[in-house]
């Protein structure tokens, strides 16, 4: 009972903070809109959803407060590093580098034709054609590192407790994580991969689940160290999907490849002379991780957009009239709170889905189809019964 | 920075970051955690199995106990019944013996009584004979006190002799 009460208390405190921070956020953004030009909700939302070179926290009395992050550029075998604060939010150049100002280069670092530092002419003609690699520690990269350190901290401490007290009841954080770990093992990995081969893939699936989950949850915290849209970034979800694709392909059994290039139970004229089925199946290898990538990216980004959209409503109406803005803010906050709760669920569902589908794909790859050889109909991946609830969730 | 074009920098750091995370967790955290969980699960299962086994054994033991108790009871009853029978038999035997002895004694007694009776009767007879002789003597003496009488008797006897 005590435990339960504690949980309720903590979640209560958490949501209180949620509210306070969200109102802080609105105040900050509010001053921004009044100080500067007209409020552009579209730009406001996209700026919050995409990556940036600095970690903007708030704008206080016209001064933007943000954490400057290091810019690292690999330019023709030369490493250039400097603080992103040198850009002064796009108004200044540094050593010939500046934040993009044209439509194509918007927000990205561009190299200027002249090695200027400080104020520069925002002339598209000035942009040099030369390419360089941009490996800056952006907001998302920074958030990524924070999440990774958190994960390492959590799981190393848990591993230590397991080592210290073997064969005894779990305690604290260990209890919480053990439930999830056992759930992933017993409900996700073992049913999809099978008891014989699951142990090899369990570490990857567990890492994947907790990585996605913690980044989803960090994204819901409106202020530093959260608020970055890591799992709503296509590069991040793309890499995760790519790793799943590589694991699936490299652990594919003989029958898995046979299923792709010479699908049993399919009429011969679908394979010869035009290999329709092999092409479709080969495309399936790539569409599966592609769908994984897009699903996670779209769900998390959409959630962020809606949440910020509700906050933007206050300023859209506030611009019309101060009174309407204030009058509408409680309603907007209620919507925001509702969306926040929904996003909390989505954070878990999407982490679960990504892991479930990843382990299903791996399971399909490692499975021996010998038993199904005689089947008249080919079992398409999309008609897999386990997949059906996932489709509903989207 | 665009919404749907992946940035090279993020891809780069994501690969490195996730790689390091996976390597460290897969090397130092997951094996320990999953092994510990599996070990504990096994341990709990073993304990449960052992408990169930002990329970079964207890049950068996109890039923064995009861069986033993029942057998013992039966045996006791049997022993008791046997003992009773033996006692009865012994009683009967004793009675029979007693009766026999009694009878024998009675027979003996009867013989003795009979003998004593016969003896007594003989004694009485002898006594009576003696008494009769004595009486006859007395009578005779009385009878033969007077002379006439003596003569009378002698005469008589002589007469009788004569007759013979």
XYZ file of C-alpha atoms in Angstrom, chain A residues 13-383:
371
model
C 4.488 15.781 -8.399
C 5.633 14.914 -11.892
C 2.474 16.282 -13.453
C 2.599 19.368 -11.287
C 6.052 20.042 -12.711
C 4.671 19.324 -16.115
C 2.104 22.052 -15.633
C 4.558 24.556 -14.146
C 7.059 24.021 -16.902
C 4.478 24.198 -19.576
C 3.250 27.520 -18.223
C 6.849 28.714 -18.007
C 7.283 27.740 -21.583
C 4.217 29.667 -22.621
C 5.346 32.774 -20.741
C 8.721 32.627 -22.357
C 7.360 32.156 -25.808
C 4.781 34.819 -25.102
C 7.376 37.469 -24.434
C 9.168 36.371 -27.541
C 6.118 36.999 -29.666
C 5.448 40.385 -28.147
C 9.026 41.541 -28.381
C 9.622 40.448 -31.912
C 7.556 40.448 -35.046
C 4.304 38.658 -35.750
C 3.842 35.214 -34.242
C 4.230 32.508 -36.874
C 2.813 29.279 -35.490
C 4.115 27.139 -38.342
C 7.684 28.316 -37.903
C 7.348 28.173 -34.115
C 6.224 24.550 -34.244
C 8.794 23.392 -36.781
C 11.590 25.152 -34.879
C 10.621 23.142 -31.813
C 10.398 19.862 -33.659
C 13.576 19.954 -35.726
C 17.179 19.894 -34.608
C 19.169 23.045 -33.833
C 22.729 24.064 -33.054
C 21.934 25.616 -29.695
C 19.610 24.454 -26.964
C 17.119 27.244 -26.622
C 15.615 27.325 -23.148
C 13.708 30.547 -22.921
C 13.644 34.131 -24.059
C 13.656 36.470 -21.110
C 13.028 40.198 -21.640
C 14.163 39.986 -25.225
C 17.359 38.085 -24.375
C 17.396 34.592 -25.633
C 18.682 32.172 -23.002
C 20.080 29.066 -24.599
C 22.811 26.553 -23.959
C 25.467 26.966 -26.637
C 26.548 23.643 -28.093
C 29.806 22.928 -29.891
C 29.863 23.109 -33.664
C 32.218 20.528 -35.147
C 32.949 20.616 -38.860
C 35.191 18.331 -40.871
C 36.237 20.527 -43.748
C 38.743 19.032 -46.195
C 40.666 17.077 -43.591
C 40.576 19.974 -41.149
C 38.598 19.901 -37.917
C 36.889 23.193 -37.155
C 35.283 23.563 -33.745
C 33.644 26.545 -32.127
C 30.643 27.358 -29.994
C 27.279 27.739 -31.653
C 26.793 30.972 -29.696
C 29.155 32.605 -32.191
C 26.346 32.577 -34.742
C 24.206 34.870 -32.566
C 21.079 33.095 -33.728
C 21.987 33.346 -37.373
C 22.935 37.027 -37.308
C 26.702 36.490 -37.311
C 29.199 34.428 -39.221
C 32.281 32.833 -37.725
C 35.459 32.007 -39.624
C 33.500 31.950 -42.839
C 30.725 29.706 -41.564
C 27.195 30.899 -40.970
C 23.708 29.539 -40.386
C 21.884 29.048 -43.649
C 19.482 31.798 -44.579
C 18.155 30.673 -47.940
C 15.218 28.323 -48.343
C 17.414 25.347 -49.234
C 19.967 25.828 -46.494
C 17.632 27.061 -43.785
C 19.108 26.256 -40.372
C 22.076 24.337 -41.720
C 25.622 25.593 -41.500
C 26.895 26.968 -44.778
C 30.380 28.002 -45.821
C 30.700 31.520 -47.105
C 32.973 32.526 -49.928
C 34.829 34.927 -47.663
C 36.323 34.140 -44.289
C 34.196 36.589 -42.353
C 33.596 36.730 -38.625
C 30.799 38.800 -37.193
C 28.164 40.563 -39.238
C 27.744 39.371 -42.805
C 25.609 40.075 -45.842
C 22.716 37.644 -46.181
C 23.262 37.245 -49.879
C 22.691 33.833 -51.509
C 25.587 34.598 -53.824
C 27.942 34.508 -50.855
C 27.393 30.813 -50.150
C 30.333 28.675 -51.283
C 29.676 25.428 -53.124
C 32.295 23.410 -51.242
C 31.000 20.603 -49.098
C 32.076 19.664 -45.587
C 30.917 17.216 -42.989
C 28.898 18.682 -40.171
C 29.228 16.583 -37.014
C 28.191 19.266 -34.570
C 26.849 18.383 -31.176
C 23.374 19.642 -31.908
C 20.416 19.723 -29.555
C 19.412 16.208 -30.589
C 22.943 14.860 -30.293
C 23.243 16.413 -26.857
C 19.889 14.957 -25.822
C 21.013 11.638 -27.273
C 24.112 11.700 -25.083
C 22.053 12.603 -22.028
C 19.692 9.699 -22.708
C 22.598 7.322 -23.279
C 24.271 8.383 -20.026
C 20.954 7.968 -18.225
C 20.499 4.486 -19.669
C 24.054 3.503 -18.789
C 23.603 4.881 -15.283
C 20.296 3.079 -14.755
C 21.353 -0.285 -16.097
C 24.833 -0.336 -14.612
C 23.382 0.428 -11.206
C 20.783 -2.284 -11.699
C 23.387 -4.764 -12.850
C 25.359 -3.904 -9.726
C 22.360 -4.555 -7.492
C 21.816 -7.910 -9.222
C 25.445 -8.773 -8.653
C 25.379 -7.618 -5.041
C 22.214 -9.404 -4.051
C 21.745 -12.475 -6.214
C 18.597 -14.526 -5.748
C 16.774 -12.010 -3.617
C 13.761 -9.817 -4.244
C 14.465 -6.741 -6.438
C 14.504 -3.297 -4.858
C 13.514 0.181 -6.049
C 14.526 0.951 -9.611
C 15.441 -2.692 -10.060
C 11.794 -3.691 -9.517
C 10.502 -1.229 -12.092
C 13.026 -2.231 -14.726
C 12.736 -5.922 -14.042
C 9.032 -5.838 -14.860
C 9.809 -4.234 -18.212
C 12.796 -6.477 -18.938
C 10.793 -9.606 -18.163
C 7.894 -8.277 -20.240
C 10.159 -7.664 -23.229
C 11.722 -11.084 -22.818
C 8.530 -13.086 -22.272
C 5.981 -11.153 -24.339
C 8.058 -9.739 -27.171
C 11.287 -11.599 -27.831
C 10.464 -15.201 -26.941
C 7.096 -15.357 -28.793
C 8.592 -13.813 -31.943
C 12.017 -15.438 -32.081
C 11.425 -18.644 -30.176
C 13.032 -20.063 -27.078
C 15.916 -21.641 -28.955
C 17.429 -18.519 -30.484
C 16.055 -15.611 -28.489
C 19.032 -15.198 -26.137
C 21.278 -13.952 -28.925
C 18.937 -11.097 -29.839
C 17.631 -10.180 -26.402
C 20.381 -7.603 -25.637
C 19.703 -5.714 -28.861
C 15.935 -5.726 -28.380
C 16.261 -4.590 -24.768
C 18.683 -1.816 -25.692
C 16.373 -0.762 -28.512
C 13.296 -0.667 -26.291
C 14.860 1.326 -23.487
C 16.638 3.659 -25.902
C 13.407 4.527 -27.713
C 11.408 4.714 -24.495
C 13.786 7.044 -22.677
C 14.130 9.323 -25.687
C 10.353 9.412 -26.118
C 9.911 10.289 -22.457
C 12.713 12.862 -22.466
C 11.010 14.487 -25.423
C 7.898 15.007 -23.306
C 9.710 17.042 -20.668
C 9.298 20.604 -21.927
C 12.557 21.995 -20.533
C 16.255 21.063 -20.488
C 17.431 18.233 -20.321
C 14.295 17.128 -22.135
C 12.312 18.618 -24.931
C 14.492 17.562 -27.820
C 12.702 15.560 -30.470
C 15.217 12.723 -30.740
C 12.971 9.791 -31.618
C 10.981 12.172 -33.821
C 14.039 12.704 -35.954
C 14.277 10.672 -39.100
C 18.046 10.182 -38.785
C 17.667 8.521 -35.391
C 14.763 6.262 -36.341
C 16.506 5.564 -39.642
C 19.638 4.295 -37.903
C 17.570 2.127 -35.573
C 15.669 0.673 -38.517
C 18.922 0.190 -40.406
C 20.408 -1.788 -37.519
C 17.303 -3.969 -37.428
C 17.611 -4.456 -41.192
C 21.275 -5.455 -40.879
C 20.591 -7.873 -38.030
C 17.640 -9.356 -39.907
C 19.655 -9.803 -43.096
C 22.780 -11.193 -41.456
C 20.926 -13.647 -39.261
C 18.620 -14.772 -42.072
C 18.444 -18.538 -42.332
C 18.650 -20.434 -45.600
C 14.903 -20.867 -45.760
C 14.402 -17.121 -45.169
C 16.369 -16.280 -48.298
C 14.737 -19.118 -50.159
C 11.374 -17.622 -49.222
C 12.421 -14.336 -50.718
C 14.026 -15.487 -53.964
C 12.057 -18.644 -54.585
C 8.877 -18.346 -52.594
C 7.329 -21.756 -52.123
C 3.652 -22.230 -52.835
C 3.527 -19.514 -55.502
C 2.690 -20.307 -59.159
C 5.801 -20.550 -61.329
C 4.678 -17.840 -63.759
C 5.016 -15.297 -60.930
C 8.729 -16.123 -60.818
C 9.555 -16.747 -64.488
C 10.215 -15.130 -66.878
C 9.532 -11.896 -64.982
C 10.493 -12.415 -61.302
C 7.535 -10.547 -59.822
C 7.463 -12.363 -56.501
C 11.213 -12.138 -55.865
C 11.103 -8.427 -56.618
C 8.153 -7.911 -54.285
C 9.802 -9.969 -51.581
C 13.139 -8.227 -52.015
C 11.380 -4.900 -51.716
C 9.791 -6.231 -48.554
C 13.236 -6.525 -46.993
C 13.570 -2.753 -47.225
C 9.976 -1.669 -46.766
C 9.728 -3.335 -43.374
C 12.480 -1.262 -41.735
C 11.365 1.764 -43.729
C 7.937 1.482 -42.176
C 9.561 1.109 -38.767
C 11.513 4.285 -39.347
C 8.559 6.304 -40.572
C 6.148 5.034 -37.920
C 8.274 6.063 -34.961
C 9.331 9.343 -36.562
C 5.797 10.291 -37.553
C 4.166 9.311 -34.269
C 6.578 11.192 -32.059
C 6.836 14.218 -34.314
C 3.074 14.394 -34.700
C 2.692 14.265 -30.931
C 5.158 17.129 -30.515
C 3.477 19.152 -33.230
C 0.051 18.748 -31.673
C 1.309 19.628 -28.199
C 3.084 22.739 -29.421
C 0.074 23.514 -31.589
C -2.125 23.733 -28.507
C 0.381 26.020 -26.855
C 0.537 28.134 -30.025
C -3.222 28.550 -29.898
C -2.798 30.758 -26.844
C -0.538 33.148 -28.758
C -2.578 33.080 -31.921
C -5.576 34.232 -29.905
C -3.386 36.435 -27.725
C -2.349 38.352 -30.805
C -5.980 39.049 -31.641
C -6.693 40.254 -28.152
C -4.923 39.876 -24.846
C -8.133 38.932 -23.072
C -9.020 36.132 -25.454
C -5.520 34.748 -25.121
C -5.740 34.626 -21.349
C -9.280 33.289 -21.430
C -8.293 30.534 -23.787
C -5.093 29.506 -22.027
C -6.750 27.223 -19.416
C -8.598 25.389 -22.155
C -5.429 25.127 -24.169
C -3.572 23.846 -21.134
C -6.238 21.210 -20.541
C -5.826 20.086 -24.129
C -2.095 20.172 -23.656
C -2.320 18.080 -20.508
C -4.557 15.587 -22.270
C -2.141 15.385 -25.172
C 0.744 15.062 -22.763
C -0.933 12.044 -21.174
C -1.687 10.623 -24.578
C 1.918 11.150 -25.598
C 2.994 9.354 -22.452
C 1.027 6.337 -23.642
C 2.311 6.778 -27.191
C 5.881 6.872 -25.864
C 5.399 3.384 -24.448
C 3.348 2.050 -27.358
C 5.825 3.211 -29.983
C 8.812 1.838 -28.092
C 6.909 -1.436 -27.699
C 5.860 -1.507 -31.346
C 9.310 -0.806 -32.705
C 10.775 -3.575 -30.558
C 7.937 -5.983 -31.244
C 8.189 -5.523 -34.992
C 11.988 -5.656 -34.926
C 11.910 -8.927 -33.036
C 9.182 -10.260 -35.350
C 11.335 -9.478 -38.389
C 14.346 -11.082 -36.751
C 12.155 -14.013 -35.754
C 10.990 -14.437 -39.347
C 14.587 -14.334 -40.530
C 15.924 -16.934 -38.114
C 12.894 -19.221 -38.280
C 13.259 -22.509 -40.082
C 10.442 -22.758 -42.574
C 10.938 -26.465 -43.157
C 7.744 -27.158 -41.267
C 5.702 -24.899 -43.515
C 7.141 -26.109 -46.814
C 3.921 -27.811 -47.828
C 1.745 -24.745 -47.396
C -0.303 -23.869 -50.430
C -0.565 -20.182 -49.614
C 2.376 -18.011 -48.866
C 2.180 -16.354 -45.488
C 2.630 -12.707 -46.194
C 4.316 -10.680 -43.471
C 1.449 -8.244 -43.343
C -1.129 -10.859 -42.498
